[in-house]
């Protein structure tokens, strides 16, 4: 059976990732960069200030924007930031790093758009928390529930089950050299994960808020140590990155092709901009304006690729291990060990544990939000939680190539649906962003007033933003605008 299914899955992956998605995601990044007037550059400083000033909310039962930001980073930053970057550099050379940077800078605008939409169309859970994401704005704004359900099923398969199996498998592999049975690791992961995920989004966001900043900053500190140890080589490393990225001297053009393709693919599938995953975390935040969380999503792409992936690239390129014949996590481990000694391998194992574990709990929540979109039933939710934990245990002891490939297809379907949806809904994003910019330009603290956008009353949950609208604007001040695709 596997011999029959595997070639079909491989063909679908080649179609999705070899042509359709790369063009769609890159094109979407350019589209949103232009339409938002290069928001990722002109509002980057504000994004940092927003992140630093959003650690708390007035109501302790609510999820703060910073907690939602950390939850999205927990899913974004995984073993791929170490193993995936190593593969990209191995296959595409140092030039792949430049194209990772390029696609991240474009993807920041795309991420802002999808996170803004997630905030606008989020649903009130009635307990001070919210949920939402692409499935919700596809149903509410486009009126296509069947498409939202298709997206949700794809996300549950990819993030809820398959990717969590892969993460537990990576942890078990990293600790296999210590003589620990993979099954014991899987059971331990399932127990600790259960303590967190049964607490819901509040528990998940609090754990992410504690672990993710420490995890990312520690890994960055290690990379910085390696850079300082090799500071005299820094100019030559940058020269290698840029010259390899634009190396047209190859007779066949293969060098430039490998650098571009591998760099773009690594960037796209690490930062997840446009994939429709991070909006599920963004929707959970209590924010005074949708653009605030959009800026946080934009910053998440930057941290994932420009900071964390670059840290891995620096470790590899400065180690001189690129020609060792190693690839994946073995290359990263060997590169770090060559710089700081044998304990570098232990550091990588610890980093894998933290990166992969936080991905498991964040991936679980993405699945929960989409399961509740399909059917908000407590019994079904408990069954889903048990199934996720079972997949964590199973993944620690199993070989997963077919599962991984199937998950890639599911994520490809997610990205395809989400990119089409956010492009169709782009006029809403631009109008809300314009409102945000105008308030800033007038010296005001931006607050979203739904009365300025009466066309949204037909599609959004009015009670979600009601607390920000009481007495803030009269109906006569409403701006009578609506996107072209919305009809009376």
One Martini backbone bead per residue (centre of mass of N, CA, C, O) as a GRO file, in nm:
protein
  488
    1UNK     BB    1   0.059   0.062  -0.021
    2UNK     BB    2   0.304   0.255   0.013
    3UNK     BB    3   0.407   0.219  -0.286
    4UNK     BB    4   0.150   0.374  -0.398
    5UNK     BB    5   0.140   0.645  -0.227
    6UNK     BB    6   0.423   0.778  -0.231
    7UNK     BB    7   0.430   0.883  -0.533
    8UNK     BB    8   0.186   1.071  -0.503
    9UNK     BB    9   0.296   1.251  -0.281
   10UNK     BB   10   0.552   1.338  -0.433
   11UNK     BB   11   0.405   1.473  -0.671
   12UNK     BB   12   0.252   1.685  -0.505
   13UNK     BB   13   0.502   1.818  -0.382
   14UNK     BB   14   0.637   1.901  -0.648
   15UNK     BB   15   0.407   2.084  -0.738
   16UNK     BB   16   0.377   2.272  -0.494
   17UNK     BB   17   0.699   2.334  -0.428
   18UNK     BB   18   0.818   2.363  -0.729
   19UNK     BB   19   0.586   2.605  -0.805
   20UNK     BB   20   0.318   2.718  -0.689
   21UNK     BB   21   0.408   2.827  -0.400
   22UNK     BB   22   0.648   3.000  -0.468
   23UNK     BB   23   0.494   3.200  -0.650
   24UNK     BB   24   0.269   3.273  -0.448
   25UNK     BB   25   0.444   3.369  -0.203
   26UNK     BB   26   0.621   3.571  -0.349
   27UNK     BB   27   0.395   3.732  -0.485
   28UNK     BB   28   0.250   3.802  -0.219
   29UNK     BB   29   0.483   3.958  -0.091
   30UNK     BB   30   0.493   4.179  -0.306
   31UNK     BB   31   0.199   4.272  -0.293
   32UNK     BB   32   0.201   4.355   0.018
   33UNK     BB   33   0.438   4.546   0.010
   34UNK     BB   34   0.310   4.752  -0.183
   35UNK     BB   35   0.019   4.794  -0.051
   36UNK     BB   36   0.165   4.874   0.243
   37UNK     BB   37   0.415   5.049   0.198
   38UNK     BB   38   0.644   4.895   0.341
   39UNK     BB   39   0.576   4.811   0.646
   40UNK     BB   40   0.836   4.645   0.741
   41UNK     BB   41   1.003   4.923   0.748
   42UNK     BB   42   0.822   5.169   0.860
   43UNK     BB   43   0.723   4.962   1.127
   44UNK     BB   44   0.952   4.816   1.285
   45UNK     BB   45   0.998   4.982   1.541
   46UNK     BB   46   0.702   4.959   1.637
   47UNK     BB   47   0.698   4.652   1.667
   48UNK     BB   48   0.895   4.643   1.904
   49UNK     BB   49   0.734   4.825   2.096
   50UNK     BB   50   0.479   4.650   2.097
   51UNK     BB   51   0.607   4.399   2.217
   52UNK     BB   52   0.726   4.532   2.483
   53UNK     BB   53   0.414   4.661   2.554
   54UNK     BB   54   0.247   4.344   2.558
   55UNK     BB   55   0.255   4.155   2.832
   56UNK     BB   56  -0.022   4.285   2.918
   57UNK     BB   57  -0.350   4.296   3.070
   58UNK     BB   58  -0.621   4.406   3.238
   59UNK     BB   59  -0.714   4.109   3.193
   60UNK     BB   60  -0.596   3.806   3.319
   61UNK     BB   61  -0.778   3.613   3.125
   62UNK     BB   62  -0.618   3.719   2.900
   63UNK     BB   63  -0.441   3.735   2.600
   64UNK     BB   64  -0.157   3.853   2.520
   65UNK     BB   65   0.025   3.960   2.257
   66UNK     BB   66   0.290   3.827   2.359
   67UNK     BB   67   0.179   3.540   2.398
   68UNK     BB   68   0.094   3.502   2.103
   69UNK     BB   69   0.375   3.548   1.988
   70UNK     BB   70   0.513   3.306   2.136
   71UNK     BB   71   0.331   3.087   2.019
   72UNK     BB   72   0.414   3.130   1.723
   73UNK     BB   73   0.719   3.085   1.774
   74UNK     BB   74   0.700   2.795   1.880
   75UNK     BB   75   0.614   2.686   1.596
   76UNK     BB   76   0.837   2.808   1.415
   77UNK     BB   77   1.052   2.720   1.624
   78UNK     BB   78   1.253   2.450   1.524
   79UNK     BB   79   1.444   2.205   1.391
   80UNK     BB   80   1.459   2.358   1.114
   81UNK     BB   81   1.657   2.588   1.217
   82UNK     BB   82   1.890   2.369   1.205
   83UNK     BB   83   1.848   2.147   0.985
   84UNK     BB   84   1.729   2.312   0.741
   85UNK     BB   85   1.964   2.510   0.702
   86UNK     BB   86   2.180   2.297   0.650
   87UNK     BB   87   2.051   2.188   0.392
   88UNK     BB   88   2.047   2.451   0.228
   89UNK     BB   89   2.359   2.490   0.233
   90UNK     BB   90   2.439   2.216   0.116
   91UNK     BB   91   2.270   2.257  -0.160
   92UNK     BB   92   2.314   2.601  -0.204
   93UNK     BB   93   2.493   2.731  -0.023
   94UNK     BB   94   2.560   3.043   0.100
   95UNK     BB   95   2.342   3.188  -0.088
   96UNK     BB   96   2.084   3.085   0.065
   97UNK     BB   97   2.083   3.301   0.289
   98UNK     BB   98   1.997   3.545   0.123
   99UNK     BB   99   1.715   3.419   0.032
  100UNK     BB  100   1.607   3.400   0.315
  101UNK     BB  101   1.603   3.702   0.368
  102UNK     BB  102   1.430   3.793   0.130
  103UNK     BB  103   1.169   3.624   0.198
  104UNK     BB  104   1.126   3.744   0.480
  105UNK     BB  105   1.081   4.042   0.402
  106UNK     BB  106   0.826   3.975   0.238
  107UNK     BB  107   0.667   3.797   0.454
  108UNK     BB  108   0.600   4.020   0.659
  109UNK     BB  109   0.354   4.136   0.501
  110UNK     BB  110   0.187   3.877   0.491
  111UNK     BB  111   0.166   3.834   0.798
  112UNK     BB  112   0.015   4.088   0.861
  113UNK     BB  113  -0.242   4.027   0.699
  114UNK     BB  114  -0.332   3.756   0.841
  115UNK     BB  115  -0.336   3.878   1.134
  116UNK     BB  116  -0.547   4.096   1.090
  117UNK     BB  117  -0.777   3.905   1.004
  118UNK     BB  118  -0.781   3.735   1.264
  119UNK     BB  119  -0.870   3.971   1.447
  120UNK     BB  120  -1.132   4.063   1.308
  121UNK     BB  121  -1.251   3.734   1.292
  122UNK     BB  122  -1.281   3.664   1.571
  123UNK     BB  123  -1.378   3.460   1.855
  124UNK     BB  124  -1.574   3.440   2.137
  125UNK     BB  125  -1.551   3.223   2.422
  126UNK     BB  126  -1.658   3.370   2.708
  127UNK     BB  127  -1.355   3.377   2.895
  128UNK     BB  128  -1.150   3.606   2.760
  129UNK     BB  129  -1.118   3.450   2.497
  130UNK     BB  130  -0.987   3.357   2.172
  131UNK     BB  131  -1.057   3.266   1.827
  132UNK     BB  132  -0.888   3.176   1.508
  133UNK     BB  133  -0.844   3.226   1.149
  134UNK     BB  134  -0.872   3.127   0.831
  135UNK     BB  135  -1.140   2.970   0.863
  136UNK     BB  136  -1.296   3.218   0.976
  137UNK     BB  137  -1.244   3.428   0.734
  138UNK     BB  138  -1.357   3.247   0.514
  139UNK     BB  139  -1.648   3.229   0.623
  140UNK     BB  140  -1.719   3.532   0.695
  141UNK     BB  141  -1.602   3.692   0.434
  142UNK     BB  142  -1.665   3.459   0.197
  143UNK     BB  143  -1.883   3.225   0.260
  144UNK     BB  144  -1.678   2.944   0.288
  145UNK     BB  145  -1.699   2.679   0.477
  146UNK     BB  146  -1.579   2.443   0.314
  147UNK     BB  147  -1.297   2.580   0.295
  148UNK     BB  148  -1.247   2.599   0.598
  149UNK     BB  149  -1.261   2.295   0.650
  150UNK     BB  150  -1.029   2.216   0.465
  151UNK     BB  151  -0.819   2.373   0.617
  152UNK     BB  152  -0.855   2.241   0.896
  153UNK     BB  153  -0.787   1.953   0.817
  154UNK     BB  154  -0.501   2.013   0.717
  155UNK     BB  155  -0.394   2.125   0.987
  156UNK     BB  156  -0.447   1.883   1.171
  157UNK     BB  157  -0.268   1.687   1.017
  158UNK     BB  158  -0.004   1.851   1.024
  159UNK     BB  159   0.010   1.976   1.324
  160UNK     BB  160  -0.144   1.785   1.524
  161UNK     BB  161   0.016   1.519   1.411
  162UNK     BB  162   0.270   1.502   1.221
  163UNK     BB  163   0.464   1.723   1.340
  164UNK     BB  164   0.462   1.602   1.628
  165UNK     BB  165   0.600   1.340   1.547
  166UNK     BB  166   0.859   1.471   1.440
  167UNK     BB  167   0.946   1.616   1.698
  168UNK     BB  168   0.972   1.360   1.878
  169UNK     BB  169   1.176   1.223   1.692
  170UNK     BB  170   1.401   1.437   1.725
  171UNK     BB  171   1.439   1.405   2.028
  172UNK     BB  172   1.505   1.103   2.032
  173UNK     BB  173   1.755   1.125   1.844
  174UNK     BB  174   1.922   1.331   2.019
  175UNK     BB  175   1.910   1.107   2.281
  176UNK     BB  176   2.033   0.830   2.185
  177UNK     BB  177   2.340   0.876   2.280
  178UNK     BB  178   2.239   0.840   2.600
  179UNK     BB  179   2.058   0.565   2.620
  180UNK     BB  180   1.764   0.647   2.557
  181UNK     BB  181   1.459   0.546   2.521
  182UNK     BB  182   1.228   0.648   2.298
  183UNK     BB  183   0.970   0.564   2.457
  184UNK     BB  184   1.035   0.731   2.712
  185UNK     BB  185   1.037   1.002   2.575
  186UNK     BB  186   0.748   0.993   2.465
  187UNK     BB  187   0.606   0.968   2.741
  188UNK     BB  188   0.722   1.223   2.871
  189UNK     BB  189   0.611   1.420   2.662
  190UNK     BB  190   0.311   1.349   2.699
  191UNK     BB  191   0.285   1.427   2.997
  192UNK     BB  192   0.378   1.723   2.979
  193UNK     BB  193   0.180   1.807   2.757
  194UNK     BB  194  -0.082   1.744   2.910
  195UNK     BB  195  -0.046   1.959   3.138
  196UNK     BB  196  -0.085   2.190   2.921
  197UNK     BB  197  -0.321   2.131   2.708
  198UNK     BB  198  -0.551   2.097   2.935
  199UNK     BB  199  -0.530   2.424   2.988
  200UNK     BB  200  -0.504   2.555   2.729
  201UNK     BB  201  -0.422   2.866   2.608
  202UNK     BB  202  -0.318   2.978   2.873
  203UNK     BB  203  -0.104   2.762   2.927
  204UNK     BB  204   0.047   2.778   2.658
  205UNK     BB  205   0.120   3.085   2.665
  206UNK     BB  206   0.283   3.078   2.931
  207UNK     BB  207   0.501   2.879   2.842
  208UNK     BB  208   0.593   3.035   2.593
  209UNK     BB  209   0.672   3.296   2.749
  210UNK     BB  210   0.906   3.149   2.911
  211UNK     BB  211   1.074   2.989   2.682
  212UNK     BB  212   1.122   3.138   2.409
  213UNK     BB  213   1.309   3.376   2.483
  214UNK     BB  214   1.533   3.200   2.606
  215UNK     BB  215   1.581   3.017   2.365
  216UNK     BB  216   1.655   3.234   2.152
  217UNK     BB  217   1.876   3.392   2.313
  218UNK     BB  218   2.066   3.152   2.364
  219UNK     BB  219   2.120   3.078   2.068
  220UNK     BB  220   2.227   3.358   1.993
  221UNK     BB  221   2.466   3.358   2.193
  222UNK     BB  222   2.617   3.123   2.067
  223UNK     BB  223   2.655   3.252   1.789
  224UNK     BB  224   2.808   3.501   1.894
  225UNK     BB  225   3.052   3.349   1.999
  226UNK     BB  226   3.139   3.237   1.725
  227UNK     BB  227   3.178   3.511   1.590
  228UNK     BB  228   3.394   3.623   1.792
  229UNK     BB  229   3.598   3.388   1.735
  230UNK     BB  230   3.556   3.485   1.400
  231UNK     BB  231   3.569   3.799   1.326
  232UNK     BB  232   3.783   3.807   1.086
  233UNK     BB  233   3.571   3.633   0.892
  234UNK     BB  234   3.317   3.804   0.840
  235UNK     BB  235   3.365   3.943   0.561
  236UNK     BB  236   3.401   3.671   0.401
  237UNK     BB  237   3.119   3.558   0.460
  238UNK     BB  238   2.954   3.783   0.326
  239UNK     BB  239   3.086   3.756   0.053
  240UNK     BB  240   2.996   3.463   0.005
  241UNK     BB  241   2.692   3.506   0.018
  242UNK     BB  242   2.666   3.721  -0.216
  243UNK     BB  243   2.828   3.576  -0.442
  244UNK     BB  244   2.653   3.312  -0.440
  245UNK     BB  245   2.373   3.443  -0.497
  246UNK     BB  246   2.524   3.589  -0.779
  247UNK     BB  247   2.629   3.331  -0.944
  248UNK     BB  248   2.699   3.352  -1.308
  249UNK     BB  249   2.959   3.164  -1.380
  250UNK     BB  250   2.807   2.933  -1.437
  251UNK     BB  251   2.746   2.755  -1.716
  252UNK     BB  252   2.445   2.645  -1.611
  253UNK     BB  253   2.329   2.794  -1.343
  254UNK     BB  254   2.316   2.600  -1.090
  255UNK     BB  255   2.411   2.771  -0.851
  256UNK     BB  256   2.186   2.985  -0.850
  257UNK     BB  257   1.951   2.784  -0.838
  258UNK     BB  258   2.019   2.648  -0.564
  259UNK     BB  259   2.020   2.901  -0.388
  260UNK     BB  260   1.734   3.002  -0.444
  261UNK     BB  261   1.558   2.752  -0.387
  262UNK     BB  262   1.667   2.681  -0.097
  263UNK     BB  263   1.631   2.958   0.033
  264UNK     BB  264   1.328   2.996  -0.019
  265UNK     BB  265   1.220   2.734   0.107
  266UNK     BB  266   1.335   2.781   0.390
  267UNK     BB  267   1.198   3.051   0.442
  268UNK     BB  268   0.900   2.973   0.397
  269UNK     BB  269   0.903   2.700   0.597
  270UNK     BB  270   0.987   2.857   0.859
  271UNK     BB  271   0.807   3.131   0.887
  272UNK     BB  272   0.504   3.081   0.751
  273UNK     BB  273   0.433   3.289   0.550
  274UNK     BB  274   0.099   3.226   0.435
  275UNK     BB  275   0.011   2.939   0.564
  276UNK     BB  276  -0.199   2.981   0.828
  277UNK     BB  277  -0.084   2.947   1.131
  278UNK     BB  278  -0.030   3.211   1.307
  279UNK     BB  279  -0.331   3.325   1.318
  280UNK     BB  280  -0.422   3.131   1.550
  281UNK     BB  281  -0.263   3.298   1.765
  282UNK     BB  282  -0.342   3.595   1.706
  283UNK     BB  283  -0.655   3.563   1.776
  284UNK     BB  284  -0.609   3.527   2.100
  285UNK     BB  285  -0.567   3.819   2.129
  286UNK     BB  286  -0.576   4.120   2.319
  287UNK     BB  287  -0.654   4.399   2.113
  288UNK     BB  288  -0.691   4.740   2.008
  289UNK     BB  289  -0.562   4.649   1.721
  290UNK     BB  290  -0.504   4.453   1.451
  291UNK     BB  291  -0.218   4.573   1.375
  292UNK     BB  292  -0.063   4.498   1.623
  293UNK     BB  293  -0.061   4.188   1.551
  294UNK     BB  294   0.061   4.223   1.273
  295UNK     BB  295   0.336   4.327   1.374
  296UNK     BB  296   0.402   4.067   1.532
  297UNK     BB  297   0.400   3.876   1.291
  298UNK     BB  298   0.623   4.023   1.140
  299UNK     BB  299   0.839   3.979   1.366
  300UNK     BB  300   0.838   3.668   1.364
  301UNK     BB  301   0.979   3.636   1.092
  302UNK     BB  302   1.238   3.778   1.170
  303UNK     BB  303   1.325   3.598   1.405
  304UNK     BB  304   1.330   3.326   1.262
  305UNK     BB  305   1.525   3.408   1.015
  306UNK     BB  306   1.719   3.655   1.074
  307UNK     BB  307   1.804   3.524   1.351
  308UNK     BB  308   1.797   3.206   1.386
  309UNK     BB  309   1.890   3.108   1.104
  310UNK     BB  310   2.148   3.286   1.108
  311UNK     BB  311   2.280   3.147   1.347
  312UNK     BB  312   2.320   2.877   1.206
  313UNK     BB  313   2.481   2.984   0.963
  314UNK     BB  314   2.719   3.096   1.127
  315UNK     BB  315   2.814   2.832   1.253
  316UNK     BB  316   2.872   2.687   0.981
  317UNK     BB  317   3.049   2.898   0.815
  318UNK     BB  318   3.271   2.939   1.059
  319UNK     BB  319   3.371   2.627   1.089
  320UNK     BB  320   3.445   2.468   0.806
  321UNK     BB  321   3.207   2.220   0.759
  322UNK     BB  322   3.073   2.223   0.469
  323UNK     BB  323   3.292   1.991   0.346
  324UNK     BB  324   3.224   1.720   0.527
  325UNK     BB  325   2.933   1.580   0.421
  326UNK     BB  326   2.737   1.695   0.600
  327UNK     BB  327   2.395   1.709   0.728
  328UNK     BB  328   2.188   1.869   0.898
  329UNK     BB  329   2.218   1.816   1.233
  330UNK     BB  330   2.510   1.709   1.204
  331UNK     BB  331   2.633   1.974   1.101
  332UNK     BB  332   2.559   2.154   1.342
  333UNK     BB  333   2.704   1.987   1.558
  334UNK     BB  334   2.988   1.990   1.431
  335UNK     BB  335   3.020   2.297   1.415
  336UNK     BB  336   2.995   2.360   1.720
  337UNK     BB  337   3.210   2.161   1.828
  338UNK     BB  338   3.452   2.298   1.671
  339UNK     BB  339   3.426   2.566   1.860
  340UNK     BB  340   3.341   2.455   2.181
  341UNK     BB  341   3.326   2.155   2.173
  342UNK     BB  342   3.166   1.870   2.280
  343UNK     BB  343   2.933   2.039   2.425
  344UNK     BB  344   2.785   2.126   2.163
  345UNK     BB  345   2.608   1.871   2.136
  346UNK     BB  346   2.442   1.926   2.396
  347UNK     BB  347   2.323   2.195   2.307
  348UNK     BB  348   2.167   2.087   2.066
  349UNK     BB  349   1.992   1.889   2.222
  350UNK     BB  350   1.857   2.106   2.398
  351UNK     BB  351   1.744   2.277   2.168
  352UNK     BB  352   1.565   2.057   2.050
  353UNK     BB  353   1.388   2.015   2.295
  354UNK     BB  354   1.273   2.305   2.310
  355UNK     BB  355   1.181   2.351   2.018
  356UNK     BB  356   0.999   2.095   1.993
  357UNK     BB  357   0.815   2.125   2.242
  358UNK     BB  358   0.689   2.402   2.171
  359UNK     BB  359   0.573   2.301   1.904
  360UNK     BB  360   0.373   2.095   2.014
  361UNK     BB  361   0.186   2.292   2.177
  362UNK     BB  362   0.124   2.486   1.940
  363UNK     BB  363   0.019   2.282   1.735
  364UNK     BB  364  -0.213   2.190   1.901
  365UNK     BB  365  -0.370   2.459   1.909
  366UNK     BB  366  -0.421   2.486   1.612
  367UNK     BB  367  -0.600   2.233   1.604
  368UNK     BB  368  -0.814   2.319   1.810
  369UNK     BB  369  -0.925   2.571   1.667
  370UNK     BB  370  -1.015   2.400   1.409
  371UNK     BB  371  -1.197   2.195   1.548
  372UNK     BB  372  -1.396   2.414   1.664
  373UNK     BB  373  -1.490   2.502   1.384
  374UNK     BB  374  -1.625   2.233   1.306
  375UNK     BB  375  -1.657   2.120   1.630
  376UNK     BB  376  -1.780   2.238   1.946
  377UNK     BB  377  -1.678   1.962   2.127
  378UNK     BB  378  -1.568   1.827   2.416
  379UNK     BB  379  -1.532   1.529   2.338
  380UNK     BB  380  -1.367   1.576   2.079
  381UNK     BB  381  -1.138   1.734   2.216
  382UNK     BB  382  -1.037   1.504   2.399
  383UNK     BB  383  -0.975   1.307   2.169
  384UNK     BB  384  -0.763   1.487   2.037
  385UNK     BB  385  -0.563   1.499   2.272
  386UNK     BB  386  -0.508   1.196   2.283
  387UNK     BB  387  -0.408   1.169   1.988
  388UNK     BB  388  -0.166   1.357   2.012
  389UNK     BB  389  -0.018   1.196   2.235
  390UNK     BB  390   0.004   0.935   2.068
  391UNK     BB  391   0.177   1.065   1.839
  392UNK     BB  392   0.418   1.134   2.015
  393UNK     BB  393   0.488   0.844   2.090
  394UNK     BB  394   0.501   0.723   1.804
  395UNK     BB  395   0.719   0.919   1.685
  396UNK     BB  396   0.965   0.826   1.875
  397UNK     BB  397   0.955   0.506   1.726
  398UNK     BB  398   0.944   0.609   1.426
  399UNK     BB  399   0.922   0.611   1.081
  400UNK     BB  400   0.854   0.935   0.882
  401UNK     BB  401   0.857   0.995   0.568
  402UNK     BB  402   0.553   0.972   0.483
  403UNK     BB  403   0.434   1.157   0.696
  404UNK     BB  404   0.592   1.408   0.614
  405UNK     BB  405   0.490   1.423   0.319
  406UNK     BB  406   0.190   1.443   0.392
  407UNK     BB  407   0.219   1.705   0.555
  408UNK     BB  408   0.315   1.877   0.317
  409UNK     BB  409   0.052   1.861   0.162
  410UNK     BB  410  -0.130   1.985   0.377
  411UNK     BB  411   0.029   2.256   0.392
  412UNK     BB  412  -0.007   2.328   0.094
  413UNK     BB  413  -0.315   2.357   0.107
  414UNK     BB  414  -0.321   2.578   0.313
  415UNK     BB  415  -0.157   2.792   0.155
  416UNK     BB  416  -0.337   2.806  -0.093
  417UNK     BB  417  -0.595   2.901   0.050
  418UNK     BB  418  -0.483   3.146   0.212
  419UNK     BB  419  -0.362   3.319  -0.020
  420UNK     BB  420  -0.624   3.363  -0.170
  421UNK     BB  421  -0.783   3.492   0.063
  422UNK     BB  422  -0.590   3.740   0.133
  423UNK     BB  423  -0.603   3.864  -0.149
  424UNK     BB  424  -0.912   3.911  -0.159
  425UNK     BB  425  -0.888   4.066   0.143
  426UNK     BB  426  -0.686   4.313   0.111
  427UNK     BB  427  -0.869   4.569   0.136
  428UNK     BB  428  -0.914   4.542   0.440
  429UNK     BB  429  -0.623   4.567   0.531
  430UNK     BB  430  -0.569   4.850   0.409
  431UNK     BB  431  -0.792   5.006   0.564
  432UNK     BB  432  -0.694   4.935   0.852
  433UNK     BB  433  -0.406   5.045   0.814
  434UNK     BB  434  -0.491   5.335   0.750
  435UNK     BB  435  -0.624   5.389   1.022
  436UNK     BB  436  -0.368   5.346   1.189
  437UNK     BB  437  -0.188   5.562   1.052
  438UNK     BB  438  -0.372   5.807   1.108
  439UNK     BB  439  -0.361   5.794   1.416
  440UNK     BB  440  -0.058   5.826   1.439
  441UNK     BB  441  -0.033   6.099   1.277
  442UNK     BB  442  -0.237   6.231   1.514
  443UNK     BB  443  -0.119   6.123   1.800
  444UNK     BB  444  -0.250   5.844   1.843
  445UNK     BB  445  -0.388   5.565   1.991
  446UNK     BB  446  -0.471   5.291   1.843
  447UNK     BB  447  -0.826   5.224   1.777
  448UNK     BB  448  -1.071   5.004   1.708
  449UNK     BB  449  -1.355   5.103   1.495
  450UNK     BB  450  -1.621   4.949   1.350
  451UNK     BB  451  -1.789   5.210   1.257
  452UNK     BB  452  -1.583   5.272   1.018
  453UNK     BB  453  -1.684   4.959   0.918
  454UNK     BB  454  -1.988   4.865   0.820
  455UNK     BB  455  -1.928   4.610   0.637
  456UNK     BB  456  -1.836   4.425   0.888
  457UNK     BB  457  -2.120   4.365   1.020
  458UNK     BB  458  -2.178   4.116   0.822
  459UNK     BB  459  -1.909   3.930   0.935
  460UNK     BB  460  -1.849   4.009   1.218
  461UNK     BB  461  -1.803   4.004   1.560
  462UNK     BB  462  -1.925   4.255   1.749
  463UNK     BB  463  -1.843   4.178   2.053
  464UNK     BB  464  -1.531   4.179   2.031
  465UNK     BB  465  -1.519   4.520   1.983
  466UNK     BB  466  -1.714   4.667   2.186
  467UNK     BB  467  -1.518   4.765   2.419
  468UNK     BB  468  -1.383   4.986   2.207
  469UNK     BB  469  -1.671   5.149   2.115
  470UNK     BB  470  -1.779   5.284   2.361
  471UNK     BB  471  -1.817   5.618   2.282
  472UNK     BB  472  -1.593   5.677   2.044
  473UNK     BB  473  -1.820   5.674   1.807
  474UNK     BB  474  -2.024   5.789   1.581
  475UNK     BB  475  -2.221   5.704   1.320
  476UNK     BB  476  -2.155   5.973   1.151
  477UNK     BB  477  -1.831   5.885   1.140
  478UNK     BB  478  -1.856   5.679   0.944
  479UNK     BB  479  -1.702   5.482   0.698
  480UNK     BB  480  -1.820   5.439   0.363
  481UNK     BB  481  -1.677   5.135   0.308
  482UNK     BB  482  -1.592   4.876   0.056
  483UNK     BB  483  -1.528   4.604  -0.086
  484UNK     BB  484  -1.574   4.484  -0.404
  485UNK     BB  485  -1.681   4.183  -0.315
  486UNK     BB  486  -1.902   4.334  -0.160
  487UNK     BB  487  -2.248   4.296  -0.133
  488UNK     BB  488  -2.584   4.396  -0.072
   0.00000   0.00000   0.00000
